[in-house]
mmCIF file of C-alpha atoms and ligand atoms in Angstrom:
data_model
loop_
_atom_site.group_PDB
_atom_site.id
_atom_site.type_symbol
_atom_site.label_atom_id
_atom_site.label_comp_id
_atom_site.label_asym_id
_atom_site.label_seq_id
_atom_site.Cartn_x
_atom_site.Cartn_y
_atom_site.Cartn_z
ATOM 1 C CA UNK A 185 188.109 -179.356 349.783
ATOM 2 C CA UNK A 186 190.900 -182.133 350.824
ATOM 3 C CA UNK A 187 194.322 -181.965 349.470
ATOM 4 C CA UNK A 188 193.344 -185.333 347.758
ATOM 5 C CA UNK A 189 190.085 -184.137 346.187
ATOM 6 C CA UNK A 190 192.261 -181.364 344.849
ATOM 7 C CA UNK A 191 194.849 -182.988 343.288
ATOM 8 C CA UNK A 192 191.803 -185.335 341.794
ATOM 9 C CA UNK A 193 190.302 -182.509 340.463
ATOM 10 C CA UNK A 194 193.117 -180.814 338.861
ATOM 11 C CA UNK A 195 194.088 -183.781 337.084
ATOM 12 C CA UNK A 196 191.247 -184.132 334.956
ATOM 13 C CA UNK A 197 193.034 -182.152 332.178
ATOM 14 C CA UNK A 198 195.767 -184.241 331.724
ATOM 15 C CA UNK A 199 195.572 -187.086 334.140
ATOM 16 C CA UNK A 200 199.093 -188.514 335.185
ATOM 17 C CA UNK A 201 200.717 -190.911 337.543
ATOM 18 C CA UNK A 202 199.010 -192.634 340.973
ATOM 19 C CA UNK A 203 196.677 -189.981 341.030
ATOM 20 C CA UNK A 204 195.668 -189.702 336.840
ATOM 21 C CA UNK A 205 194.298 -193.862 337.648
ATOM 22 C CA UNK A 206 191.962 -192.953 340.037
ATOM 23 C CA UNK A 207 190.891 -190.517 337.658
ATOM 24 C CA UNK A 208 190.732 -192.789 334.831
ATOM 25 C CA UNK A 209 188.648 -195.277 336.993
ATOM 26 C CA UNK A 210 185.801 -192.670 337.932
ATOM 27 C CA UNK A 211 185.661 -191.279 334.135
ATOM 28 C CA UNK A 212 185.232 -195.211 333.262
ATOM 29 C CA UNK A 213 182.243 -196.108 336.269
ATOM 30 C CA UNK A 214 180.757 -192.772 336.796
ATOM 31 C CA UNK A 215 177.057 -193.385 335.727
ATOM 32 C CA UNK A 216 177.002 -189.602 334.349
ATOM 33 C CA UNK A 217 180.480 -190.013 332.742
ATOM 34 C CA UNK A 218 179.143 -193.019 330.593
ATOM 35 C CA UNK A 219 175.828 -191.510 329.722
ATOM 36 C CA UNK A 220 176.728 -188.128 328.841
ATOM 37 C CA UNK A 221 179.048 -190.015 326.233
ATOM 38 C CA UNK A 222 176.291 -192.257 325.210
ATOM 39 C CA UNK A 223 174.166 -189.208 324.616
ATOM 40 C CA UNK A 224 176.736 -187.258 322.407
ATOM 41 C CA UNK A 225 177.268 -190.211 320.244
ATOM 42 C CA UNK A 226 173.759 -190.477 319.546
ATOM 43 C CA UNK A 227 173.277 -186.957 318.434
ATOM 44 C CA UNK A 228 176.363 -187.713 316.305
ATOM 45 C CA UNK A 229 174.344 -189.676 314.412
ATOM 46 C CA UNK A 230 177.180 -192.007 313.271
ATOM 47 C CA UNK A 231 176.997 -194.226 310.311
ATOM 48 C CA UNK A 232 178.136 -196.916 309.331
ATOM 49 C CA UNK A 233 180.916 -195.668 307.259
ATOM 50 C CA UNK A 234 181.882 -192.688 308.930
ATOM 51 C CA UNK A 235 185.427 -191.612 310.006
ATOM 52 C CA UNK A 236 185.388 -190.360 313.603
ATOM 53 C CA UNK A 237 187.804 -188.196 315.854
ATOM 54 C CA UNK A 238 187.340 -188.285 319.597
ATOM 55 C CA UNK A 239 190.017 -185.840 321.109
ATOM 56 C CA UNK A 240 190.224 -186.188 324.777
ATOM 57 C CA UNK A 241 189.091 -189.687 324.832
ATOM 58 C CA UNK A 242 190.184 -190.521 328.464
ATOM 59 C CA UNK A 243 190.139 -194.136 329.549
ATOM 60 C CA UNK A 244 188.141 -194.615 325.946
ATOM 61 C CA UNK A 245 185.134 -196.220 326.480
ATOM 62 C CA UNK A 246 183.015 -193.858 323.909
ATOM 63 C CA UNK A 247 185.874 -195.010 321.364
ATOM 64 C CA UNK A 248 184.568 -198.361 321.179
ATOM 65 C CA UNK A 249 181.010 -197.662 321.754
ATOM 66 C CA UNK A 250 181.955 -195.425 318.389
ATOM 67 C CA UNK A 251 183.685 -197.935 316.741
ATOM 68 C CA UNK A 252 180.399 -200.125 316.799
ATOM 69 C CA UNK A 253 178.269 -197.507 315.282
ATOM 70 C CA UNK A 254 181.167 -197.098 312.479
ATOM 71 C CA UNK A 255 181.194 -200.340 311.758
ATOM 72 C CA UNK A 256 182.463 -200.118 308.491
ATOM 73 C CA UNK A 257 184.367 -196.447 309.090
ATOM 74 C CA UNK A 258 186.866 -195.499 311.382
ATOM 75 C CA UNK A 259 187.613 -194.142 314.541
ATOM 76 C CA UNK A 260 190.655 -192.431 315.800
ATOM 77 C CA UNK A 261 191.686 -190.852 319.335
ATOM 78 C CA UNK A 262 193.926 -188.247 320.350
ATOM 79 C CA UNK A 263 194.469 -187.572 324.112
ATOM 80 C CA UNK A 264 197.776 -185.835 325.435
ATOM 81 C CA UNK A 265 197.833 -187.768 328.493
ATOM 82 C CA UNK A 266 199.889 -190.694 327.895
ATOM 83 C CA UNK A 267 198.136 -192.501 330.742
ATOM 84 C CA UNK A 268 194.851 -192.006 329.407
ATOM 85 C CA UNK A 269 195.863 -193.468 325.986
ATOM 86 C CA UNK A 270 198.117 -196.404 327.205
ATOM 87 C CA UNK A 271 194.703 -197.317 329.215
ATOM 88 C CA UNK A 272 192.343 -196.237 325.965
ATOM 89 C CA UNK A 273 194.917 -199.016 323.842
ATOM 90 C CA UNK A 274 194.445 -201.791 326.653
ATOM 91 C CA UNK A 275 190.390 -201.199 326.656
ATOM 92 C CA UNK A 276 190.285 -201.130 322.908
ATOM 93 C CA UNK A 277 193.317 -203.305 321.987
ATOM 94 C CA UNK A 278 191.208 -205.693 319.581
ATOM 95 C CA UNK A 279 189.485 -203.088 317.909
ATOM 96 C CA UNK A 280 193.061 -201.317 316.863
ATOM 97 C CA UNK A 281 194.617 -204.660 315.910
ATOM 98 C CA UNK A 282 191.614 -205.251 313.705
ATOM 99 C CA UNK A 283 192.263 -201.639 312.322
ATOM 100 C CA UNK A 284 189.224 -200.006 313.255
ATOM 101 C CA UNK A 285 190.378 -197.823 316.045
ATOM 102 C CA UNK A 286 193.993 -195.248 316.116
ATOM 103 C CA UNK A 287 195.079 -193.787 318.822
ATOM 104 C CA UNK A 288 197.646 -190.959 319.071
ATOM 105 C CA UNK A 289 199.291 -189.694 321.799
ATOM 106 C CA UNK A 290 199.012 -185.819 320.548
ATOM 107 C CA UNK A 291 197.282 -182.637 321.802
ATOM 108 C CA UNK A 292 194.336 -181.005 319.942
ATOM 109 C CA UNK A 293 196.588 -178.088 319.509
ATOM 110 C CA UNK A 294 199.758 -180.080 317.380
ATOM 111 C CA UNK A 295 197.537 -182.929 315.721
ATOM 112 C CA UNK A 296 198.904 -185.567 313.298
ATOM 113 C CA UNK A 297 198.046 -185.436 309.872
ATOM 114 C CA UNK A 298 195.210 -188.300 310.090
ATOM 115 C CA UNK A 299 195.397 -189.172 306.352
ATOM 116 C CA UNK A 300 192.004 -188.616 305.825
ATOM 117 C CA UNK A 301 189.485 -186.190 307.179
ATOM 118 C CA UNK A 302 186.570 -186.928 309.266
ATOM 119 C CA UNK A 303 182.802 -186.865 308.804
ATOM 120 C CA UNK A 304 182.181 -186.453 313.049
ATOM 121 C CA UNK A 305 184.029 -185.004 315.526
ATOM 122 C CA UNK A 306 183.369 -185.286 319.129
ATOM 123 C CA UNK A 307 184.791 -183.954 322.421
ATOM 124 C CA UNK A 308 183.399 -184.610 326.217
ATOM 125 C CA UNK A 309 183.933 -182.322 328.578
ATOM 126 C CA UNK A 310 187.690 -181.171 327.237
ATOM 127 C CA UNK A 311 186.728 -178.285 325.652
ATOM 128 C CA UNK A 312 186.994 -176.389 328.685
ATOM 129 C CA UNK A 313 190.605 -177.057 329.211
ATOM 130 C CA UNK A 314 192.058 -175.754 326.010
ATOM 131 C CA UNK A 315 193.840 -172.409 326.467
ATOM 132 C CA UNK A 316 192.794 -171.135 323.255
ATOM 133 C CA UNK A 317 189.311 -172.323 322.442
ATOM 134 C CA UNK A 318 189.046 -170.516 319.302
ATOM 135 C CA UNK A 319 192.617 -171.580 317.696
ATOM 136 C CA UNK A 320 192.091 -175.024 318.647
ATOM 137 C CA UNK A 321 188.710 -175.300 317.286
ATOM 138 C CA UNK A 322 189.659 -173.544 313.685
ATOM 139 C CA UNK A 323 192.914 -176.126 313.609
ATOM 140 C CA UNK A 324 190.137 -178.971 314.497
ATOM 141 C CA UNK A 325 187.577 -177.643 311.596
ATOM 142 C CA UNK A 326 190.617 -178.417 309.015
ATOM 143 C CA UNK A 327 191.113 -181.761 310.400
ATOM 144 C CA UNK A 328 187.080 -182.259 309.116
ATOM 145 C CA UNK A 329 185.314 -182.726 305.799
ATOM 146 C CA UNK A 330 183.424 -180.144 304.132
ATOM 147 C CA UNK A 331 179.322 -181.132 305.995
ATOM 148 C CA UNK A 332 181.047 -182.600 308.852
ATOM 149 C CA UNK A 333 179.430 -182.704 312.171
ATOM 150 C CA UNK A 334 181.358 -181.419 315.731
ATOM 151 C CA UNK A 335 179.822 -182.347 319.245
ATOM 152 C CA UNK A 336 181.344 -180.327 322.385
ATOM 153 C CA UNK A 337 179.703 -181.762 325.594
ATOM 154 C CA UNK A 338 180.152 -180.002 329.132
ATOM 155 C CA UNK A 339 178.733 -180.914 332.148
ATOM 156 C CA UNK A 340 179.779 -178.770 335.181
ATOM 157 C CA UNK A 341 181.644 -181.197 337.690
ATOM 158 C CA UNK A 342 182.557 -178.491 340.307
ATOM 159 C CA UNK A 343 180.586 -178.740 343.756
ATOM 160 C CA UNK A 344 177.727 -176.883 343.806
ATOM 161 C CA UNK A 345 177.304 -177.048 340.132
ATOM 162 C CA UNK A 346 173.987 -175.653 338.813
ATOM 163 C CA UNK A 347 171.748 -175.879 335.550
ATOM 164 C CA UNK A 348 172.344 -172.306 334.993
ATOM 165 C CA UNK A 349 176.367 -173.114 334.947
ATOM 166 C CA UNK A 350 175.586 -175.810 331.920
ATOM 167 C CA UNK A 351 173.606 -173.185 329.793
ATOM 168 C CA UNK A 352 176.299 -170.577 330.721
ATOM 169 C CA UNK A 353 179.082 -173.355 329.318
ATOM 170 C CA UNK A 354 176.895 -174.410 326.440
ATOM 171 C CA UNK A 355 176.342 -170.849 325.689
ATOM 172 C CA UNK A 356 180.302 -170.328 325.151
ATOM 173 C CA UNK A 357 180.832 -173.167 323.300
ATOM 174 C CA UNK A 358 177.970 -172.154 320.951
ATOM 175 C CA UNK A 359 179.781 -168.540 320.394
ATOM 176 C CA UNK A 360 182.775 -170.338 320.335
ATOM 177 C CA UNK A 361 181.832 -172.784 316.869
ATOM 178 C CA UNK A 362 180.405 -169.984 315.052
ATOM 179 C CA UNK A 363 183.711 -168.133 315.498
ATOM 180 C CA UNK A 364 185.212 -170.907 314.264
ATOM 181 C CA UNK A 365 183.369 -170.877 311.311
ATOM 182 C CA UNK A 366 180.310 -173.629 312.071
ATOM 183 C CA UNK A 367 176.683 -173.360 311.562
ATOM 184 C CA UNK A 368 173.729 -174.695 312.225
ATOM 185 C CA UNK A 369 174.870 -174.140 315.861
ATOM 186 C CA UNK A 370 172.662 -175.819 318.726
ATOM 187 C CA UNK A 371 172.389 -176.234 322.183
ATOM 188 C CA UNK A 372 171.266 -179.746 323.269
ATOM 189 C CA UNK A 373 170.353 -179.878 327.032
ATOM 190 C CA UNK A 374 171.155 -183.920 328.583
ATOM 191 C CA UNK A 375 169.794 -185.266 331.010
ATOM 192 C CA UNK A 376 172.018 -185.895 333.216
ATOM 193 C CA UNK A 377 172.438 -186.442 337.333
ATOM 194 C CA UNK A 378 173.706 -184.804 339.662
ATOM 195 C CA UNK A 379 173.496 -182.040 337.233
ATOM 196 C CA UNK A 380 172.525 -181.621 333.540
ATOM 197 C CA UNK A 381 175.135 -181.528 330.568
ATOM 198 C CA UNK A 382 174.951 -179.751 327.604
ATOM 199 C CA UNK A 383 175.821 -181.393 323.897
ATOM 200 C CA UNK A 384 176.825 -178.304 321.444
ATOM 201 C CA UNK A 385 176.275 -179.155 317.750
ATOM 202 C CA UNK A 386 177.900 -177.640 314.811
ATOM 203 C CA UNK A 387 178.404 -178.358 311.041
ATOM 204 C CA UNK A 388 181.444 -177.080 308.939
ATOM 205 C CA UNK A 389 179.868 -175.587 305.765
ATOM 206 C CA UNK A 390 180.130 -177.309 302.184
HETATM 207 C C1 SAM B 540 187.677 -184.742 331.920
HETATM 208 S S1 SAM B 540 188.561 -185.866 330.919
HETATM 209 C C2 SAM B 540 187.221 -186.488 329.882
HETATM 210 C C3 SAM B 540 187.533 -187.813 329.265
HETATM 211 C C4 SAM B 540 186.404 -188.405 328.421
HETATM 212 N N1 SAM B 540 186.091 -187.559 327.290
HETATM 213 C C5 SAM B 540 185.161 -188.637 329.280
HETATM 214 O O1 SAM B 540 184.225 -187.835 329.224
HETATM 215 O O2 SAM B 540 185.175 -189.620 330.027
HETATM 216 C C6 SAM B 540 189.443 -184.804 329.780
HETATM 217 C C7 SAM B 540 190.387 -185.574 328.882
HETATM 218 O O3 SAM B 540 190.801 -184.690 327.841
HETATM 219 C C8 SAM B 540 192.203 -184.759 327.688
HETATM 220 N N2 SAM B 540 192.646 -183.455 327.144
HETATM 221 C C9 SAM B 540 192.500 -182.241 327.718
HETATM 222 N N3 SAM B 540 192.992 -181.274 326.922
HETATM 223 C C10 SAM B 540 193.462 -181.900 325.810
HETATM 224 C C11 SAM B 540 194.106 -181.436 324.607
HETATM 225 N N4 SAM B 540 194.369 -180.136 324.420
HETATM 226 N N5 SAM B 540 194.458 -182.337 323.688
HETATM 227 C C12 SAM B 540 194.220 -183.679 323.884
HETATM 228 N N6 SAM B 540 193.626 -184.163 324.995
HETATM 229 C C13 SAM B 540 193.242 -183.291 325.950
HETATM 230 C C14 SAM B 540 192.729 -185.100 329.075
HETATM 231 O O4 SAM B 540 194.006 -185.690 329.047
HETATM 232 C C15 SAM B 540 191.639 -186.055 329.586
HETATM 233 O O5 SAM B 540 191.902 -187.390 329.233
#
């Protein structure tokens, strides 16, 4: 792999400097990167009043398409990249100055207190770069209302990437939410090219 394609790759987990933009512009005009967002937010099933939590929104394109399904709800965004959300406040700046959209600048593992908790949660392939999946997920399930809905999505990026590698991942993520206390755990295969995703559903019980 080139040195470049290296330092591209590593950055995808907190994307930072010359380097973080380029990353930032494929995870904004990546057909797959755009779809497999798409995809999640439509098994989120948002409504019109919902409150929803991206974490790891990146450049924040699925924030807004969010905020138009919530059209009468919410939507806030944590990323610890600073880069990712001073680019996620340009692309949404009307949004947040109409109030419809917060950003924070935080990590999933030291979140804000959000006021309020949320009725969907989602998270696009970022899962896969916490440390400790399980902690993080049990601090995310208190950030959530009682019948709230969580949607982890992985799609394997690495070269050579295989279907088998997605139901592996999805797999993980599935043992993973029912550690964490959610149920009605399922595995949604997406569509995707050059390799399918996987959308992991889960509900925090009433
Ligand atoms: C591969 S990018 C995906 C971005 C976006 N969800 C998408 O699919 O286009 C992963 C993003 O998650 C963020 N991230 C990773 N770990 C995080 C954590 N523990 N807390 C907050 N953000 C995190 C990174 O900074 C990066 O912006």
């Amino acid at each position: 792999m080139s040195s470049l394609r290296t330092a591209i790759v590593k950055q995808f987990g907190n994307p930072t400097g010359v380097v973080g933009r380029i990353v930032g512009l494929i995870l904004t005009v990546r057909p797959s990167n755009r779809e497999r967002s798409q995809k999640t937010l439509a098994l989120l099933d948002i409504q019109p009043a919902d409150r929803v939590l991206e974490i790891g929104h990146g450049p924040g394109l699925a924030l807004g398409w969010a905020a138009a399904l919530a059209s009468a709800g919410k939507v806030v965004g944590i990323d610890h990249s600073l880069l990712m959300h001073r680019q996620a406040a340009r692309r949404n700046a009307q949004a947040i100055a109409q109030g419809r959209v917060e950003l924070f600048a935080a990590s999933a593992n030291a979140m804000p207190d959000f006021g309020a908790p949320f009725d969907k949660v989602l998270a696009v392939n970022v899962h896969l770069f916490w440390n400790d999946r399980l902690a993080t997920l049990v601090k995310v399930a208190r950030v959530m209302r009682p019948g709230a809905t969580i949607a982890l999505t992985f799609q394997p990026r690495q070269p050579g990437a295989t279907e088998q590698d997605a139901f592996e991942g999805g797999e993980r993520i599935a043992a993973d939410l029912r550690s964490a206390g959610f149920q009605s755990v399922r595995v949604e295969i997406l569509k995707l090219r050059p390799v399918n995703g996987v959308c992991v559903l889960g509900i925090l019980p009433e």
